[in-house]
Amino acid sequence: MKNLIVCVLLVLLPIMSFSGCTDTVEKSTNLAIIYGVATIVSLLLLIGCFLLVRQKRAWFMVLFSAVSVVNLGYTCLAVSSCLEMALMANRIAYLGSVFLPLSMLMILLNVTNTPYKKWLPSLLLGLAVVIFLIAASPGILPIYYQKVSFEVVGGVSTLVKTYGPLHPLYLVYLLGYFVGMVAVIIRASVKKRVDTTAHAVMLAGAVFVNIGVWLIEQFVSVGFEVLSVSYIISELFLLGAYRMMKETQQLRRLVKQVETAPTYPSGDSVGTEDRIEPISAANAVDPAQLEAFMTGIATLTPTERLIFEAYLARLTTKEILEKLNIKENTLKYHNRNIYGKLGVSSRKEIWELHKQIQSAKEILDKAESPSGL
């Protein structure tokens, strides 16, 4: 979550620096720069997503590509020199805009494991194409814009539009997706398909940041397409939620591995490095406790993490106090927090649970690696 907040701030910083306390003409001039910065950021995120997401997720690629196309369209529109160029830039922006909510909905369905019909993506893709063709009609047919002209204000190109009879279709299209995404999040929370409150908050944030911005733009003239920025923030929210859920799935696999780990008789030929030390009935590990322990590790503060690692290294209390340069009362305070987050009551429990996790992880890694086949 902290990393996500840092990323959001890094995205907002360039925009705040260009749209600060300047006069109207200078602000207008800076719009082209802001759109350019947003385009570069979205392209870098697209490259980063392609490189960092191990299993290439098609809808994530569509989402990140769509955001890049939207921002590219806004940038081209801001620097257009004639009506034809401005209309083409407008079409580019709409090309990304119609596929963006589609990809967001499909990502939400997938990360929440919400079932849907196989024909749904094809139907929605067809609908997106129809909406795009309508939105791309200005300059050809007077159905989306009845009239459109070209102006340059403060060095920034813009289209002056009179909306046509089919223009409300795009608003209905966006609103329909917003309602659908909210419904998916609510249903997933009710059906317990969202593992934690943090996951639900991140998914909701990805949707509501755009709903809020969209509503503001309907009633307030801000002179800037704020959605170009909110789309990037949504990307970060969805990517963060996806990574958190993948980590949770990995934790659960480890829990299952520990719970069902085989034991071997003393005469078995299996190497000792592949064995998990059997847990006696008296010291059996509760899978729920093991999962809480692994989830709790991710919530430790930097200082708590240092103390936790010191415990794993079997350092004494005196050595920990000297290493971290803290007092005994401070250590006791951190201990209470660490034990509470991990669901343990002693260092011995930490050692035993960590030992089981590491053993299970080694076997899973061997089973998934090509050399382990």
mmCIF file of C-alpha atoms in Angstrom:
data_model
loop_
_atom_site.group_PDB
_atom_site.id
_atom_site.type_symbol
_atom_site.label_atom_id
_atom_site.label_comp_id
_atom_site.label_asym_id
_atom_site.label_seq_id
_atom_site.Cartn_x
_atom_site.Cartn_y
_atom_site.Cartn_z
ATOM 1 C CA MET A 1 0.000 0.000 0.000
ATOM 2 C CA LYS A 2 2.864 2.384 0.832
ATOM 3 C CA ASN A 3 4.469 1.692 -2.543
ATOM 4 C CA LEU A 4 1.152 2.442 -4.250
ATOM 5 C CA ILE A 5 0.844 5.784 -2.445
ATOM 6 C CA VAL A 6 4.394 6.687 -3.493
ATOM 7 C CA CYS A 7 3.582 5.836 -7.124
ATOM 8 C CA VAL A 8 0.421 7.955 -7.034
ATOM 9 C CA LEU A 9 2.375 10.900 -5.642
ATOM 10 C CA LEU A 10 5.028 10.509 -8.337
ATOM 11 C CA VAL A 11 2.283 10.630 -10.960
ATOM 12 C CA LEU A 12 0.662 13.726 -9.453
ATOM 13 C CA LEU A 13 3.897 15.653 -8.838
ATOM 14 C CA PRO A 14 4.572 16.676 -12.461
ATOM 15 C CA ILE A 15 0.965 17.816 -12.874
ATOM 16 C CA MET A 16 1.014 19.891 -9.688
ATOM 17 C CA SER A 17 4.297 21.466 -10.725
ATOM 18 C CA PHE A 18 2.916 22.520 -14.119
ATOM 19 C CA SER A 19 -0.524 23.634 -12.903
ATOM 20 C CA GLY A 20 0.458 25.627 -9.851
ATOM 21 C CA CYS A 21 -0.024 29.318 -9.135
ATOM 22 C CA THR A 22 0.327 30.688 -12.687
ATOM 23 C CA ASP A 23 -1.847 32.985 -14.743
ATOM 24 C CA THR A 24 -4.531 31.703 -17.100
ATOM 25 C CA VAL A 25 -2.507 31.932 -20.322
ATOM 26 C CA GLU A 26 0.477 30.164 -18.781
ATOM 27 C CA LYS A 27 -1.752 27.439 -17.388
ATOM 28 C CA SER A 28 -3.288 26.927 -20.829
ATOM 29 C CA THR A 29 0.162 26.630 -22.361
ATOM 30 C CA ASN A 30 1.181 24.124 -19.726
ATOM 31 C CA LEU A 31 -1.730 21.809 -20.606
ATOM 32 C CA ALA A 32 0.151 20.440 -23.609
ATOM 33 C CA ILE A 33 3.140 19.707 -21.358
ATOM 34 C CA ILE A 34 0.916 18.032 -18.762
ATOM 35 C CA TYR A 35 -0.663 15.787 -21.381
ATOM 36 C CA GLY A 36 2.825 14.986 -22.696
ATOM 37 C CA VAL A 37 4.038 14.031 -19.227
ATOM 38 C CA ALA A 38 0.938 11.866 -18.689
ATOM 39 C CA THR A 39 1.613 10.137 -22.017
ATOM 40 C CA ILE A 40 5.234 9.382 -21.098
ATOM 41 C CA VAL A 41 4.216 8.092 -17.656
ATOM 42 C CA SER A 42 1.522 5.848 -19.123
ATOM 43 C CA LEU A 43 3.950 4.461 -21.723
ATOM 44 C CA LEU A 44 6.534 3.728 -19.012
ATOM 45 C CA LEU A 45 3.845 1.961 -16.972
ATOM 46 C CA LEU A 46 2.912 -0.103 -20.037
ATOM 47 C CA ILE A 47 6.546 -1.163 -20.486
ATOM 48 C CA GLY A 48 6.874 -1.831 -16.763
ATOM 49 C CA CYS A 49 3.715 -3.936 -16.737
ATOM 50 C CA PHE A 50 4.961 -5.979 -19.684
ATOM 51 C CA LEU A 51 8.336 -6.580 -18.019
ATOM 52 C CA LEU A 52 7.216 -7.120 -14.405
ATOM 53 C CA VAL A 53 4.028 -9.165 -14.711
ATOM 54 C CA ARG A 54 5.384 -12.687 -14.987
ATOM 55 C CA GLN A 55 2.266 -14.247 -16.422
ATOM 56 C CA LYS A 56 1.228 -11.905 -19.176
ATOM 57 C CA ARG A 57 -2.380 -10.944 -18.481
ATOM 58 C CA ALA A 58 -4.148 -9.905 -21.682
ATOM 59 C CA TRP A 59 -6.600 -7.515 -20.031
ATOM 60 C CA PHE A 60 -3.832 -5.773 -18.114
ATOM 61 C CA MET A 61 -2.028 -5.238 -21.396
ATOM 62 C CA VAL A 62 -5.239 -3.862 -22.936
ATOM 63 C CA LEU A 63 -5.767 -1.524 -19.949
ATOM 64 C CA PHE A 64 -2.238 -0.115 -19.938
ATOM 65 C CA SER A 65 -2.269 0.216 -23.734
ATOM 66 C CA ALA A 66 -5.649 1.977 -23.653
ATOM 67 C CA VAL A 67 -4.451 4.524 -21.079
ATOM 68 C CA SER A 68 -1.386 5.219 -23.223
ATOM 69 C CA VAL A 69 -3.566 5.725 -26.313
ATOM 70 C CA VAL A 70 -5.952 8.051 -24.428
ATOM 71 C CA ASN A 71 -3.126 10.262 -23.220
ATOM 72 C CA LEU A 72 -1.474 10.215 -26.643
ATOM 73 C CA GLY A 73 -4.742 11.432 -28.148
ATOM 74 C CA TYR A 74 -5.037 14.269 -25.617
ATOM 75 C CA THR A 75 -1.442 15.300 -26.329
ATOM 76 C CA CYS A 76 -1.921 15.280 -30.094
ATOM 77 C CA LEU A 77 -5.128 17.288 -29.741
ATOM 78 C CA ALA A 78 -3.372 19.939 -27.635
ATOM 79 C CA VAL A 79 -0.688 20.493 -30.294
ATOM 80 C CA SER A 80 -2.872 20.135 -33.413
ATOM 81 C CA SER A 81 -2.554 22.838 -36.058
ATOM 82 C CA CYS A 82 -5.805 22.340 -37.967
ATOM 83 C CA LEU A 83 -9.287 20.863 -37.665
ATOM 84 C CA GLU A 84 -8.390 17.621 -39.468
ATOM 85 C CA MET A 85 -5.477 16.921 -37.124
ATOM 86 C CA ALA A 86 -7.604 17.768 -34.074
ATOM 87 C CA LEU A 87 -10.388 15.415 -35.181
ATOM 88 C CA MET A 88 -7.888 12.596 -35.747
ATOM 89 C CA ALA A 89 -6.395 13.188 -32.287
ATOM 90 C CA ASN A 90 -9.911 13.144 -30.837
ATOM 91 C CA ARG A 91 -10.512 9.767 -32.470
ATOM 92 C CA ILE A 92 -7.272 8.415 -31.002
ATOM 93 C CA ALA A 93 -8.371 9.517 -27.508
ATOM 94 C CA TYR A 94 -11.767 7.856 -27.959
ATOM 95 C CA LEU A 95 -10.113 4.665 -29.236
ATOM 96 C CA GLY A 96 -8.447 4.250 -25.863
ATOM 97 C CA SER A 97 -11.434 5.539 -23.902
ATOM 98 C CA VAL A 98 -13.931 2.946 -25.165
ATOM 99 C CA PHE A 99 -11.653 -0.028 -24.467
ATOM 100 C CA LEU A 100 -10.412 1.248 -21.103
ATOM 101 C CA PRO A 101 -13.581 0.584 -19.025
ATOM 102 C CA LEU A 102 -13.983 -2.777 -20.769
ATOM 103 C CA SER A 103 -10.509 -3.881 -19.680
ATOM 104 C CA MET A 104 -11.100 -2.593 -16.131
ATOM 105 C CA LEU A 105 -14.309 -4.611 -15.818
ATOM 106 C CA MET A 106 -12.649 -7.792 -17.126
ATOM 107 C CA ILE A 107 -9.723 -7.339 -14.726
ATOM 108 C CA LEU A 108 -12.139 -6.951 -11.813
ATOM 109 C CA LEU A 109 -14.011 -10.095 -12.860
ATOM 110 C CA ASN A 110 -10.764 -12.045 -13.084
ATOM 111 C CA VAL A 111 -9.049 -10.879 -9.893
ATOM 112 C CA THR A 112 -12.219 -11.469 -7.857
ATOM 113 C CA ASN A 113 -12.802 -14.871 -9.488
ATOM 114 C CA THR A 114 -16.317 -13.791 -10.466
ATOM 115 C CA PRO A 115 -17.826 -16.232 -12.998
ATOM 116 C CA TYR A 116 -19.116 -14.893 -16.315
ATOM 117 C CA LYS A 117 -20.300 -16.278 -19.638
ATOM 118 C CA LYS A 118 -17.661 -17.062 -22.261
ATOM 119 C CA TRP A 119 -19.439 -14.870 -24.800
ATOM 120 C CA LEU A 120 -19.361 -11.776 -22.558
ATOM 121 C CA PRO A 121 -15.912 -10.463 -23.676
ATOM 122 C CA SER A 122 -16.859 -10.823 -27.359
ATOM 123 C CA LEU A 123 -20.147 -9.016 -26.804
ATOM 124 C CA LEU A 124 -18.470 -6.174 -24.946
ATOM 125 C CA LEU A 125 -15.735 -5.898 -27.577
ATOM 126 C CA GLY A 126 -18.397 -5.586 -30.279
ATOM 127 C CA LEU A 127 -20.199 -2.910 -28.271
ATOM 128 C CA ALA A 128 -16.917 -1.027 -27.797
ATOM 129 C CA VAL A 129 -16.308 -1.033 -31.561
ATOM 130 C CA VAL A 130 -19.807 0.363 -32.209
ATOM 131 C CA ILE A 131 -19.376 3.140 -29.613
ATOM 132 C CA PHE A 132 -15.964 4.009 -31.057
ATOM 133 C CA LEU A 133 -17.331 4.272 -34.606
ATOM 134 C CA ILE A 134 -20.041 6.649 -33.357
ATOM 135 C CA ALA A 135 -17.525 8.738 -31.382
ATOM 136 C CA ALA A 136 -15.162 8.801 -34.393
ATOM 137 C CA SER A 137 -17.870 10.120 -36.737
ATOM 138 C CA PRO A 138 -17.271 13.898 -36.298
ATOM 139 C CA GLY A 139 -16.071 15.356 -39.581
ATOM 140 C CA ILE A 140 -17.883 12.569 -41.432
ATOM 141 C CA LEU A 141 -21.410 12.441 -39.975
ATOM 142 C CA PRO A 142 -23.224 14.949 -37.714
ATOM 143 C CA ILE A 143 -24.472 12.266 -35.299
ATOM 144 C CA TYR A 144 -22.007 12.606 -32.419
ATOM 145 C CA TYR A 145 -21.175 16.288 -32.896
ATOM 146 C CA GLN A 146 -23.660 18.337 -34.898
ATOM 147 C CA LYS A 147 -21.070 21.055 -35.399
ATOM 148 C CA VAL A 148 -17.376 21.155 -34.610
ATOM 149 C CA SER A 149 -14.769 23.866 -35.134
ATOM 150 C CA PHE A 150 -11.106 24.359 -34.321
ATOM 151 C CA GLU A 151 -9.633 26.985 -32.002
ATOM 152 C CA VAL A 152 -6.268 27.720 -30.396
ATOM 153 C CA VAL A 153 -6.473 29.236 -26.907
ATOM 154 C CA GLY A 154 -3.286 30.215 -25.091
ATOM 155 C CA GLY A 155 -1.188 28.063 -27.421
ATOM 156 C CA VAL A 156 -3.350 24.973 -26.879
ATOM 157 C CA SER A 157 -5.569 23.551 -29.627
ATOM 158 C CA THR A 158 -9.147 22.607 -28.787
ATOM 159 C CA LEU A 159 -12.383 21.547 -30.448
ATOM 160 C CA VAL A 160 -15.510 23.667 -30.025
ATOM 161 C CA LYS A 161 -18.418 21.229 -30.226
ATOM 162 C CA THR A 162 -22.178 21.206 -30.490
ATOM 163 C CA TYR A 163 -23.321 17.771 -29.365
ATOM 164 C CA GLY A 164 -25.394 15.606 -31.689
ATOM 165 C CA PRO A 165 -28.265 13.179 -30.976
ATOM 166 C CA LEU A 166 -26.018 10.139 -30.330
ATOM 167 C CA HIS A 167 -23.584 11.851 -27.972
ATOM 168 C CA PRO A 168 -25.466 10.667 -24.824
ATOM 169 C CA LEU A 169 -24.721 7.047 -25.849
ATOM 170 C CA TYR A 170 -21.099 7.414 -24.775
ATOM 171 C CA LEU A 171 -22.129 8.795 -21.387
ATOM 172 C CA VAL A 172 -24.548 5.876 -20.929
ATOM 173 C CA TYR A 173 -21.751 3.516 -22.013
ATOM 174 C CA LEU A 174 -19.378 4.827 -19.333
ATOM 175 C CA LEU A 175 -22.070 4.939 -16.655
ATOM 176 C CA GLY A 176 -23.038 1.348 -17.449
ATOM 177 C CA TYR A 177 -19.465 0.188 -16.918
ATOM 178 C CA PHE A 178 -19.154 2.158 -13.675
ATOM 179 C CA VAL A 179 -22.325 0.502 -12.352
ATOM 180 C CA GLY A 180 -21.097 -2.905 -13.507
ATOM 181 C CA MET A 181 -17.716 -2.517 -11.803
ATOM 182 C CA VAL A 182 -19.296 -1.386 -8.535
ATOM 183 C CA ALA A 183 -21.673 -4.375 -8.707
ATOM 184 C CA VAL A 184 -18.737 -6.773 -9.206
ATOM 185 C CA ILE A 185 -16.886 -5.373 -6.164
ATOM 186 C CA ILE A 186 -19.996 -5.528 -3.960
ATOM 187 C CA ARG A 187 -20.832 -9.063 -5.096
ATOM 188 C CA ALA A 188 -17.244 -10.223 -4.581
ATOM 189 C CA SER A 189 -17.215 -8.779 -1.058
ATOM 190 C CA VAL A 190 -20.539 -10.401 -0.162
ATOM 191 C CA LYS A 191 -19.478 -13.754 -1.642
ATOM 192 C CA LYS A 192 -16.122 -13.518 0.188
ATOM 193 C CA ARG A 193 -14.217 -13.555 -3.097
ATOM 194 C CA VAL A 194 -12.130 -10.606 -1.923
ATOM 195 C CA ASP A 195 -9.601 -11.852 0.635
ATOM 196 C CA THR A 196 -9.119 -8.741 2.748
ATOM 197 C CA THR A 197 -10.548 -5.300 3.310
ATOM 198 C CA ALA A 198 -7.372 -3.824 1.805
ATOM 199 C CA HIS A 199 -8.052 -5.671 -1.454
ATOM 200 C CA ALA A 200 -11.637 -4.403 -1.548
ATOM 201 C CA VAL A 201 -10.498 -0.834 -0.840
ATOM 202 C CA MET A 202 -7.939 -0.923 -3.653
ATOM 203 C CA LEU A 203 -10.445 -2.338 -6.135
ATOM 204 C CA ALA A 204 -13.034 0.237 -5.113
ATOM 205 C CA GLY A 205 -10.433 3.002 -5.353
ATOM 206 C CA ALA A 206 -9.641 2.043 -8.953
ATOM 207 C CA VAL A 207 -13.310 2.521 -9.867
ATOM 208 C CA PHE A 208 -14.433 5.424 -7.683
ATOM 209 C CA VAL A 209 -11.513 7.697 -8.559
ATOM 210 C CA ASN A 210 -12.787 7.671 -12.144
ATOM 211 C CA ILE A 211 -16.457 7.953 -11.178
ATOM 212 C CA GLY A 212 -15.672 11.002 -9.048
ATOM 213 C CA VAL A 213 -13.600 12.677 -11.735
ATOM 214 C CA TRP A 214 -16.169 11.885 -14.416
ATOM 215 C CA LEU A 215 -19.001 13.390 -12.338
ATOM 216 C CA ILE A 216 -16.951 16.519 -11.623
ATOM 217 C CA GLU A 217 -16.251 16.997 -15.329
ATOM 218 C CA GLN A 218 -19.979 16.735 -16.098
ATOM 219 C CA PHE A 219 -20.864 19.673 -13.840
ATOM 220 C CA VAL A 220 -17.670 21.742 -13.589
ATOM 221 C CA SER A 221 -15.621 23.140 -16.462
ATOM 222 C CA VAL A 222 -11.980 22.642 -15.444
ATOM 223 C CA GLY A 223 -10.371 23.159 -18.849
ATOM 224 C CA PHE A 224 -8.361 19.963 -18.490
ATOM 225 C CA GLU A 225 -9.146 16.261 -19.036
ATOM 226 C CA VAL A 226 -8.523 15.109 -15.454
ATOM 227 C CA LEU A 227 -9.459 11.554 -16.486
ATOM 228 C CA SER A 228 -6.075 11.358 -18.232
ATOM 229 C CA VAL A 229 -4.504 11.337 -14.767
ATOM 230 C CA SER A 230 -7.189 9.356 -12.929
ATOM 231 C CA TYR A 231 -6.811 6.538 -15.469
ATOM 232 C CA ILE A 232 -3.133 6.219 -14.525
ATOM 233 C CA ILE A 233 -4.036 6.141 -10.836
ATOM 234 C CA SER A 234 -6.587 3.401 -11.574
ATOM 235 C CA GLU A 235 -3.870 1.378 -13.284
ATOM 236 C CA LEU A 236 -1.764 1.539 -10.140
ATOM 237 C CA PHE A 237 -4.680 0.579 -7.903
ATOM 238 C CA LEU A 238 -5.594 -2.433 -10.053
ATOM 239 C CA LEU A 239 -1.999 -3.578 -10.436
ATOM 240 C CA GLY A 240 -1.472 -3.249 -6.679
ATOM 241 C CA ALA A 241 -4.635 -5.239 -5.925
ATOM 242 C CA TYR A 242 -3.601 -7.909 -8.429
ATOM 243 C CA ARG A 243 -0.158 -8.311 -6.877
ATOM 244 C CA MET A 244 -1.580 -8.446 -3.353
ATOM 245 C CA MET A 245 -4.062 -11.134 -4.357
ATOM 246 C CA LYS A 246 -1.360 -13.167 -6.081
ATOM 247 C CA GLU A 247 0.714 -13.018 -2.899
ATOM 248 C CA THR A 248 -2.296 -14.188 -0.883
ATOM 249 C CA GLN A 249 -2.814 -17.107 -3.260
ATOM 250 C CA GLN A 250 0.848 -18.047 -2.846
ATOM 251 C CA LEU A 251 0.472 -17.917 0.927
ATOM 252 C CA ARG A 252 -2.513 -20.220 0.771
ATOM 253 C CA ARG A 253 -0.625 -22.657 -1.413
ATOM 254 C CA LEU A 254 2.130 -22.718 1.189
ATOM 255 C CA VAL A 255 -0.440 -23.328 3.923
ATOM 256 C CA LYS A 256 -1.886 -26.228 1.968
ATOM 257 C CA GLN A 257 1.595 -27.609 1.313
ATOM 258 C CA VAL A 258 2.418 -27.546 5.009
ATOM 259 C CA GLU A 259 -0.956 -29.000 5.964
ATOM 260 C CA THR A 260 -0.677 -31.918 3.525
ATOM 261 C CA ALA A 261 3.120 -32.359 3.645
ATOM 262 C CA PRO A 262 4.048 -36.061 3.476
ATOM 263 C CA THR A 263 6.175 -37.785 6.080
ATOM 264 C CA TYR A 264 8.673 -40.485 5.181
ATOM 265 C CA PRO A 265 9.749 -43.570 7.101
ATOM 266 C CA SER A 266 13.364 -43.717 8.176
ATOM 267 C CA GLY A 267 14.235 -46.205 5.438
ATOM 268 C CA ASP A 268 12.774 -44.153 2.605
ATOM 269 C CA SER A 269 15.128 -43.278 -0.244
ATOM 270 C CA VAL A 270 13.901 -39.669 -0.521
ATOM 271 C CA GLY A 271 16.705 -37.221 0.203
ATOM 272 C CA THR A 272 16.615 -35.297 3.462
ATOM 273 C CA GLU A 273 16.595 -32.008 1.605
ATOM 274 C CA ASP A 274 13.119 -32.880 0.193
ATOM 275 C CA ARG A 275 11.554 -33.739 3.521
ATOM 276 C CA ILE A 276 9.414 -31.639 5.771
ATOM 277 C CA GLU A 277 9.977 -32.489 9.366
ATOM 278 C CA PRO A 278 6.709 -34.073 10.593
ATOM 279 C CA ILE A 279 4.747 -32.168 13.203
ATOM 280 C CA SER A 280 3.692 -34.143 16.210
ATOM 281 C CA ALA A 281 0.017 -34.191 17.198
ATOM 282 C CA ALA A 282 0.849 -32.165 20.291
ATOM 283 C CA ASN A 283 2.510 -29.435 18.176
ATOM 284 C CA ALA A 284 0.273 -29.545 15.095
ATOM 285 C CA VAL A 285 0.078 -26.259 13.230
ATOM 286 C CA ASP A 286 -3.361 -24.815 12.642
ATOM 287 C CA PRO A 287 -3.564 -23.818 8.937
ATOM 288 C CA ALA A 288 -5.477 -20.657 9.863
ATOM 289 C CA GLN A 289 -2.693 -19.686 12.284
ATOM 290 C CA LEU A 290 -0.088 -20.366 9.621
ATOM 291 C CA GLU A 291 -1.901 -18.189 7.087
ATOM 292 C CA ALA A 292 -2.312 -15.401 9.661
ATOM 293 C CA PHE A 293 1.402 -15.644 10.430
ATOM 294 C CA MET A 294 2.408 -15.273 6.764
ATOM 295 C CA THR A 295 -0.048 -12.452 6.159
ATOM 296 C CA GLY A 296 1.175 -10.691 9.291
ATOM 297 C CA ILE A 297 4.791 -10.684 8.092
ATOM 298 C CA ALA A 298 3.826 -8.280 5.286
ATOM 299 C CA THR A 299 2.358 -5.829 7.833
ATOM 300 C CA LEU A 300 5.511 -5.492 9.942
ATOM 301 C CA THR A 301 7.110 -2.049 10.097
ATOM 302 C CA PRO A 302 10.791 -1.745 9.096
ATOM 303 C CA THR A 303 11.912 -1.871 12.756
ATOM 304 C CA GLU A 304 9.607 -4.798 13.529
ATOM 305 C CA ARG A 305 10.963 -6.585 10.467
ATOM 306 C CA LEU A 306 14.539 -6.140 11.729
ATOM 307 C CA ILE A 307 13.585 -7.581 15.107
ATOM 308 C CA PHE A 308 11.703 -10.436 13.415
ATOM 309 C CA GLU A 309 14.770 -11.289 11.324
ATOM 310 C CA ALA A 310 16.920 -11.078 14.432
ATOM 311 C CA TYR A 311 14.654 -13.663 16.081
ATOM 312 C CA LEU A 312 15.015 -15.943 13.054
ATOM 313 C CA ALA A 313 18.803 -15.562 13.335
ATOM 314 C CA ARG A 314 18.494 -16.731 16.994
ATOM 315 C CA LEU A 315 20.060 -13.549 18.375
ATOM 316 C CA THR A 316 19.749 -13.056 22.105
ATOM 317 C CA THR A 317 17.878 -10.147 23.662
ATOM 318 C CA LYS A 318 21.172 -8.478 24.578
ATOM 319 C CA GLU A 319 22.465 -8.814 21.012
ATOM 320 C CA ILE A 320 19.261 -7.341 19.582
ATOM 321 C CA LEU A 321 19.422 -4.372 21.952
ATOM 322 C CA GLU A 322 23.014 -3.681 20.940
ATOM 323 C CA LYS A 323 22.438 -4.247 17.222
ATOM 324 C CA LEU A 324 19.424 -1.919 17.001
ATOM 325 C CA ASN A 325 20.617 0.467 19.707
ATOM 326 C CA ILE A 326 17.294 0.396 21.551
ATOM 327 C CA LYS A 327 16.247 -0.035 25.166
ATOM 328 C CA GLU A 328 14.612 -3.117 26.648
ATOM 329 C CA ASN A 329 11.240 -1.376 27.123
ATOM 330 C CA THR A 330 11.280 -0.400 23.454
ATOM 331 C CA LEU A 331 11.958 -4.002 22.488
ATOM 332 C CA LYS A 332 9.075 -5.176 24.674
ATOM 333 C CA TYR A 333 6.796 -2.660 22.947
ATOM 334 C CA HIS A 334 7.822 -3.966 19.505
ATOM 335 C CA ASN A 335 7.432 -7.548 20.722
ATOM 336 C CA ARG A 336 3.792 -6.964 21.589
ATOM 337 C CA ASN A 337 3.167 -5.556 18.133
ATOM 338 C CA ILE A 338 5.074 -8.349 16.379
ATOM 339 C CA TYR A 339 3.392 -11.138 18.330
ATOM 340 C CA GLY A 340 -0.023 -9.553 17.775
ATOM 341 C CA LYS A 341 0.466 -9.210 14.015
ATOM 342 C CA LEU A 342 1.871 -12.726 13.624
ATOM 343 C CA GLY A 343 -0.595 -14.398 15.979
ATOM 344 C CA VAL A 344 2.117 -15.973 18.159
ATOM 345 C CA SER A 345 3.047 -15.784 21.811
ATOM 346 C CA SER A 346 6.763 -16.645 21.811
ATOM 347 C CA ARG A 347 9.935 -16.716 19.749
ATOM 348 C CA LYS A 348 9.727 -20.499 19.662
ATOM 349 C CA GLU A 349 6.432 -20.266 17.744
ATOM 350 C CA ILE A 350 8.053 -17.873 15.292
ATOM 351 C CA TRP A 351 10.905 -20.332 14.690
ATOM 352 C CA GLU A 352 8.618 -23.326 14.216
ATOM 353 C CA LEU A 353 6.146 -21.610 11.908
ATOM 354 C CA HIS A 354 8.902 -20.059 9.820
ATOM 355 C CA LYS A 355 10.634 -23.435 9.547
ATOM 356 C CA GLN A 356 7.476 -25.053 8.179
ATOM 357 C CA ILE A 357 6.936 -22.237 5.676
ATOM 358 C CA GLN A 358 10.501 -22.388 4.356
ATOM 359 C CA SER A 359 10.374 -26.174 3.988
ATOM 360 C CA ALA A 360 7.099 -26.015 2.082
ATOM 361 C CA LYS A 361 8.375 -23.185 -0.119
ATOM 362 C CA GLU A 362 11.502 -25.121 -1.075
ATOM 363 C CA ILE A 363 9.420 -28.094 -2.192
ATOM 364 C CA LEU A 364 7.040 -25.851 -4.163
ATOM 365 C CA ASP A 365 9.944 -24.124 -5.881
ATOM 366 C CA LYS A 366 11.482 -27.460 -6.830
ATOM 367 C CA ALA A 367 8.181 -28.774 -8.130
ATOM 368 C CA GLU A 368 7.616 -25.663 -10.287
ATOM 369 C CA SER A 369 11.160 -25.377 -11.666
ATOM 370 C CA PRO A 370 12.051 -27.180 -14.938
ATOM 371 C CA SER A 371 14.858 -29.086 -13.200
ATOM 372 C CA GLY A 372 12.359 -30.459 -10.719
ATOM 373 C CA LEU A 373 10.336 -32.203 -13.470
#
